[in-house]
Amino acid sequence: MRPFATALAVAVLLAAPCAYAPTFAADDLTVTIKDHKFTPSEIRIPANKRLSIVVINNDPTPEEFESLPMKIEKVIPGNSKALVRFGPIAPGRYEFIGEFNQATAKGVMIAE
Ligand SMILES: [Cu+2]
């Protein structure tokens, strides 16, 4: 590539991550909120590791993804997604909720 084209390509590469931060990795855990329910509602996770989960909110209203025992608390606006980092978690069962819709938005993570 000519120098100008190379500089332009580098500038585009450097600028790109800023537009989409945070980035989502293919191996991130994923949970989807729809009609104020989580899918899946049971998620198996490896114990004693730093983890991240992509929470996709397909409802038009905001939801707070929350688990007090796992120290997770994150508001996800309607029709958007967020990356939530958590752990390490000791082996066991940990409930999580959508705090804004606790009657229906419930799930459990099983760390093993
Ligand atoms: Cu809360």
mmCIF file with all atom_site columns, C-alpha atoms and ligand atoms in Angstrom:
data_model
loop_
_atom_site.group_PDB
_atom_site.id
_atom_site.type_symbol
_atom_site.label_atom_id
_atom_site.label_alt_id
_atom_site.label_comp_id
_atom_site.label_asym_id
_atom_site.label_entity_id
_atom_site.label_seq_id
_atom_site.pdbx_PDB_ins_code
_atom_site.Cartn_x
_atom_site.Cartn_y
_atom_site.Cartn_z
_atom_site.occupancy
_atom_site.B_iso_or_equiv
_atom_site.pdbx_formal_charge
_atom_site.auth_seq_id
_atom_site.auth_comp_id
_atom_site.auth_asym_id
_atom_site.auth_atom_id
_atom_site.pdbx_PDB_model_num
ATOM   1   C  CA . MET A 1 1   ? 0.000   0.000   0.000  1.00 0.00 ? 1   MET A CA 1
ATOM   2   C  CA . ARG A 1 2   ? 1.100   3.581   -0.603 1.00 0.00 ? 2   ARG A CA 1
ATOM   3   C  CA . PRO A 1 3   ? 2.002   5.535   2.551  1.00 0.00 ? 3   PRO A CA 1
ATOM   4   C  CA . PHE A 1 4   ? -1.173  7.636   2.519  1.00 0.00 ? 4   PHE A CA 1
ATOM   5   C  CA . ALA A 1 5   ? -3.416  4.598   2.124  1.00 0.00 ? 5   ALA A CA 1
ATOM   6   C  CA . THR A 1 6   ? -1.536  2.818   4.917  1.00 0.00 ? 6   THR A CA 1
ATOM   7   C  CA . ALA A 1 7   ? -1.957  5.775   7.265  1.00 0.00 ? 7   ALA A CA 1
ATOM   8   C  CA . LEU A 1 8   ? -5.652  5.952   6.444  1.00 0.00 ? 8   LEU A CA 1
ATOM   9   C  CA . ALA A 1 9   ? -6.117  2.222   7.071  1.00 0.00 ? 9   ALA A CA 1
ATOM   10  C  CA . VAL A 1 10  ? -4.341  2.496   10.442 1.00 0.00 ? 10  VAL A CA 1
ATOM   11  C  CA . ALA A 1 11  ? -6.485  5.493   11.403 1.00 0.00 ? 11  ALA A CA 1
ATOM   12  C  CA . VAL A 1 12  ? -9.670  3.572   10.559 1.00 0.00 ? 12  VAL A CA 1
ATOM   13  C  CA . LEU A 1 13  ? -8.499  0.551   12.578 1.00 0.00 ? 13  LEU A CA 1
ATOM   14  C  CA . LEU A 1 14  ? -7.660  2.720   15.577 1.00 0.00 ? 14  LEU A CA 1
ATOM   15  C  CA . ALA A 1 15  ? -10.981 4.551   15.414 1.00 0.00 ? 15  ALA A CA 1
ATOM   16  C  CA . ALA A 1 16  ? -13.163 1.460   14.989 1.00 0.00 ? 16  ALA A CA 1
ATOM   17  C  CA . PRO A 1 17  ? -13.069 0.053   18.554 1.00 0.00 ? 17  PRO A CA 1
ATOM   18  C  CA . CYS A 1 18  ? -14.216 3.363   20.046 1.00 0.00 ? 18  CYS A CA 1
ATOM   19  C  CA . ALA A 1 19  ? -17.460 3.240   18.107 1.00 0.00 ? 19  ALA A CA 1
ATOM   20  C  CA . TYR A 1 20  ? -18.471 -0.156  19.487 1.00 0.00 ? 20  TYR A CA 1
ATOM   21  C  CA . ALA A 1 21  ? -16.927 -0.297  22.979 1.00 0.00 ? 21  ALA A CA 1
ATOM   22  C  CA . PRO A 1 22  ? -17.277 -2.581  24.795 1.00 0.00 ? 22  PRO A CA 1
ATOM   23  C  CA . THR A 1 23  ? -16.524 -5.329  22.317 1.00 0.00 ? 23  THR A CA 1
ATOM   24  C  CA . PHE A 1 24  ? -18.287 -8.668  22.624 1.00 0.00 ? 24  PHE A CA 1
ATOM   25  C  CA . ALA A 1 25  ? -16.254 -11.848 22.254 1.00 0.00 ? 25  ALA A CA 1
ATOM   26  C  CA . ALA A 1 26  ? -17.682 -14.938 20.580 1.00 0.00 ? 26  ALA A CA 1
ATOM   27  C  CA . ASP A 1 27  ? -17.145 -17.018 23.712 1.00 0.00 ? 27  ASP A CA 1
ATOM   28  C  CA . ASP A 1 28  ? -18.949 -14.643 26.080 1.00 0.00 ? 28  ASP A CA 1
ATOM   29  C  CA . LEU A 1 29  ? -21.946 -16.081 27.901 1.00 0.00 ? 29  LEU A CA 1
ATOM   30  C  CA . THR A 1 30  ? -25.237 -14.672 26.607 1.00 0.00 ? 30  THR A CA 1
ATOM   31  C  CA . VAL A 1 31  ? -28.668 -14.162 28.133 1.00 0.00 ? 31  VAL A CA 1
ATOM   32  C  CA . THR A 1 32  ? -31.644 -12.535 26.426 1.00 0.00 ? 32  THR A CA 1
ATOM   33  C  CA . ILE A 1 33  ? -34.500 -10.611 28.011 1.00 0.00 ? 33  ILE A CA 1
ATOM   34  C  CA . LYS A 1 34  ? -37.839 -10.732 26.175 1.00 0.00 ? 34  LYS A CA 1
ATOM   35  C  CA . ASP A 1 35  ? -41.324 -10.148 27.612 1.00 0.00 ? 35  ASP A CA 1
ATOM   36  C  CA . HIS A 1 36  ? -39.558 -9.581  30.975 1.00 0.00 ? 36  HIS A CA 1
ATOM   37  C  CA . LYS A 1 37  ? -38.189 -13.144 31.061 1.00 0.00 ? 37  LYS A CA 1
ATOM   38  C  CA . PHE A 1 38  ? -34.658 -14.496 30.717 1.00 0.00 ? 38  PHE A CA 1
ATOM   39  C  CA . THR A 1 39  ? -33.630 -17.025 28.091 1.00 0.00 ? 39  THR A CA 1
ATOM   40  C  CA . PRO A 1 40  ? -31.931 -19.219 29.090 1.00 0.00 ? 40  PRO A CA 1
ATOM   41  C  CA . SER A 1 41  ? -33.152 -18.990 32.678 1.00 0.00 ? 41  SER A CA 1
ATOM   42  C  CA . GLU A 1 42  ? -30.558 -21.536 33.812 1.00 0.00 ? 42  GLU A CA 1
ATOM   43  C  CA . ILE A 1 43  ? -26.935 -20.853 32.926 1.00 0.00 ? 43  ILE A CA 1
ATOM   44  C  CA . ARG A 1 44  ? -23.997 -23.114 33.726 1.00 0.00 ? 44  ARG A CA 1
ATOM   45  C  CA . ILE A 1 45  ? -20.752 -21.281 34.404 1.00 0.00 ? 45  ILE A CA 1
ATOM   46  C  CA . PRO A 1 46  ? -17.252 -22.373 35.341 1.00 0.00 ? 46  PRO A CA 1
ATOM   47  C  CA . ALA A 1 47  ? -16.480 -21.746 39.013 1.00 0.00 ? 47  ALA A CA 1
ATOM   48  C  CA . ASN A 1 48  ? -13.533 -19.673 40.206 1.00 0.00 ? 48  ASN A CA 1
ATOM   49  C  CA . LYS A 1 49  ? -13.004 -17.735 36.966 1.00 0.00 ? 49  LYS A CA 1
ATOM   50  C  CA . ARG A 1 50  ? -13.438 -14.166 35.819 1.00 0.00 ? 50  ARG A CA 1
ATOM   51  C  CA . LEU A 1 51  ? -16.443 -14.200 33.479 1.00 0.00 ? 51  LEU A CA 1
ATOM   52  C  CA . SER A 1 52  ? -18.406 -11.904 31.245 1.00 0.00 ? 52  SER A CA 1
ATOM   53  C  CA . ILE A 1 53  ? -21.958 -12.209 30.014 1.00 0.00 ? 53  ILE A CA 1
ATOM   54  C  CA . VAL A 1 54  ? -23.673 -10.303 27.228 1.00 0.00 ? 54  VAL A CA 1
ATOM   55  C  CA . VAL A 1 55  ? -27.147 -9.286  28.397 1.00 0.00 ? 55  VAL A CA 1
ATOM   56  C  CA . ILE A 1 56  ? -29.414 -8.581  25.430 1.00 0.00 ? 56  ILE A CA 1
ATOM   57  C  CA . ASN A 1 57  ? -32.549 -6.637  26.284 1.00 0.00 ? 57  ASN A CA 1
ATOM   58  C  CA . ASN A 1 58  ? -35.091 -7.176  23.516 1.00 0.00 ? 58  ASN A CA 1
ATOM   59  C  CA . ASP A 1 59  ? -37.828 -5.424  25.464 1.00 0.00 ? 59  ASP A CA 1
ATOM   60  C  CA . PRO A 1 60  ? -38.511 -1.726  24.768 1.00 0.00 ? 60  PRO A CA 1
ATOM   61  C  CA . THR A 1 61  ? -38.221 -0.951  28.485 1.00 0.00 ? 61  THR A CA 1
ATOM   62  C  CA . PRO A 1 62  ? -35.030 -0.843  30.597 1.00 0.00 ? 62  PRO A CA 1
ATOM   63  C  CA . GLU A 1 63  ? -34.160 -3.742  32.878 1.00 0.00 ? 63  GLU A CA 1
ATOM   64  C  CA . GLU A 1 64  ? -31.707 -4.091  35.719 1.00 0.00 ? 64  GLU A CA 1
ATOM   65  C  CA . PHE A 1 65  ? -29.748 -7.336  35.588 1.00 0.00 ? 65  PHE A CA 1
ATOM   66  C  CA . GLU A 1 66  ? -29.050 -8.064  39.240 1.00 0.00 ? 66  GLU A CA 1
ATOM   67  C  CA . SER A 1 67  ? -27.621 -10.733 41.499 1.00 0.00 ? 67  SER A CA 1
ATOM   68  C  CA . LEU A 1 68  ? -26.643 -9.667  44.979 1.00 0.00 ? 68  LEU A CA 1
ATOM   69  C  CA . PRO A 1 69  ? -24.666 -12.872 45.785 1.00 0.00 ? 69  PRO A CA 1
ATOM   70  C  CA . MET A 1 70  ? -22.648 -12.470 42.570 1.00 0.00 ? 70  MET A CA 1
ATOM   71  C  CA . LYS A 1 71  ? -22.327 -8.690  43.076 1.00 0.00 ? 71  LYS A CA 1
ATOM   72  C  CA . ILE A 1 72  ? -23.929 -7.926  39.713 1.00 0.00 ? 72  ILE A CA 1
ATOM   73  C  CA . GLU A 1 73  ? -26.031 -4.814  39.186 1.00 0.00 ? 73  GLU A CA 1
ATOM   74  C  CA . LYS A 1 74  ? -26.374 -3.319  35.738 1.00 0.00 ? 74  LYS A CA 1
ATOM   75  C  CA . VAL A 1 75  ? -29.131 -1.373  34.016 1.00 0.00 ? 75  VAL A CA 1
ATOM   76  C  CA . ILE A 1 76  ? -29.622 -2.224  30.347 1.00 0.00 ? 76  ILE A CA 1
ATOM   77  C  CA . PRO A 1 77  ? -31.726 0.286   28.388 1.00 0.00 ? 77  PRO A CA 1
ATOM   78  C  CA . GLY A 1 78  ? -34.535 -1.016  26.186 1.00 0.00 ? 78  GLY A CA 1
ATOM   79  C  CA . ASN A 1 79  ? -33.547 -2.603  22.866 1.00 0.00 ? 79  ASN A CA 1
ATOM   80  C  CA . SER A 1 80  ? -29.840 -2.661  23.661 1.00 0.00 ? 80  SER A CA 1
ATOM   81  C  CA . LYS A 1 81  ? -27.189 -4.923  25.104 1.00 0.00 ? 81  LYS A CA 1
ATOM   82  C  CA . ALA A 1 82  ? -24.446 -4.674  27.671 1.00 0.00 ? 82  ALA A CA 1
ATOM   83  C  CA . LEU A 1 83  ? -21.382 -6.643  28.676 1.00 0.00 ? 83  LEU A CA 1
ATOM   84  C  CA . VAL A 1 84  ? -21.361 -7.515  32.372 1.00 0.00 ? 84  VAL A CA 1
ATOM   85  C  CA . ARG A 1 85  ? -18.148 -8.738  33.991 1.00 0.00 ? 85  ARG A CA 1
ATOM   86  C  CA . PHE A 1 86  ? -18.314 -10.756 37.196 1.00 0.00 ? 86  PHE A CA 1
ATOM   87  C  CA . GLY A 1 87  ? -16.672 -13.498 39.216 1.00 0.00 ? 87  GLY A CA 1
ATOM   88  C  CA . PRO A 1 88  ? -14.756 -15.399 40.295 1.00 0.00 ? 88  PRO A CA 1
ATOM   89  C  CA . ILE A 1 89  ? -17.684 -17.356 41.812 1.00 0.00 ? 89  ILE A CA 1
ATOM   90  C  CA . ALA A 1 90  ? -17.406 -20.319 44.214 1.00 0.00 ? 90  ALA A CA 1
ATOM   91  C  CA . PRO A 1 91  ? -19.270 -23.488 43.161 1.00 0.00 ? 91  PRO A CA 1
ATOM   92  C  CA . GLY A 1 92  ? -23.004 -23.275 43.882 1.00 0.00 ? 92  GLY A CA 1
ATOM   93  C  CA . ARG A 1 93  ? -26.390 -21.987 42.685 1.00 0.00 ? 93  ARG A CA 1
ATOM   94  C  CA . TYR A 1 94  ? -26.875 -18.234 42.366 1.00 0.00 ? 94  TYR A CA 1
ATOM   95  C  CA . GLU A 1 95  ? -30.173 -16.596 41.549 1.00 0.00 ? 95  GLU A CA 1
ATOM   96  C  CA . PHE A 1 96  ? -30.370 -13.526 39.345 1.00 0.00 ? 96  PHE A CA 1
ATOM   97  C  CA . ILE A 1 97  ? -33.322 -11.265 38.608 1.00 0.00 ? 97  ILE A CA 1
ATOM   98  C  CA . GLY A 1 98  ? -34.517 -8.428  36.463 1.00 0.00 ? 98  GLY A CA 1
ATOM   99  C  CA . GLU A 1 99  ? -35.085 -6.012  39.286 1.00 0.00 ? 99  GLU A CA 1
ATOM   100 C  CA . PHE A 1 100 ? -37.659 -3.958  37.391 1.00 0.00 ? 100 PHE A CA 1
ATOM   101 C  CA . ASN A 1 101 ? -39.796 -7.055  36.658 1.00 0.00 ? 101 ASN A CA 1
ATOM   102 C  CA . GLN A 1 102 ? -39.107 -9.425  39.530 1.00 0.00 ? 102 GLN A CA 1
ATOM   103 C  CA . ALA A 1 103 ? -42.381 -11.346 39.165 1.00 0.00 ? 103 ALA A CA 1
ATOM   104 C  CA . THR A 1 104 ? -41.273 -12.849 35.838 1.00 0.00 ? 104 THR A CA 1
ATOM   105 C  CA . ALA A 1 105 ? -37.588 -12.018 35.266 1.00 0.00 ? 105 ALA A CA 1
ATOM   106 C  CA . LYS A 1 106 ? -35.803 -14.748 37.228 1.00 0.00 ? 106 LYS A CA 1
ATOM   107 C  CA . GLY A 1 107 ? -32.944 -17.094 36.563 1.00 0.00 ? 107 GLY A CA 1
ATOM   108 C  CA . VAL A 1 108 ? -30.163 -19.053 38.153 1.00 0.00 ? 108 VAL A CA 1
ATOM   109 C  CA . MET A 1 109 ? -26.486 -19.534 37.443 1.00 0.00 ? 109 MET A CA 1
ATOM   110 C  CA . ILE A 1 110 ? -24.915 -22.826 38.407 1.00 0.00 ? 110 ILE A CA 1
ATOM   111 C  CA . ALA A 1 111 ? -21.191 -22.531 39.003 1.00 0.00 ? 111 ALA A CA 1
ATOM   112 C  CA . GLU A 1 112 ? -19.307 -25.816 38.878 1.00 0.00 ? 112 GLU A CA 1
HETATM 113 CU CU . CU  B 2 .   ? -30.664 -3.074  41.864 1.00 0.00 ? 1   CU  B CU 1
#
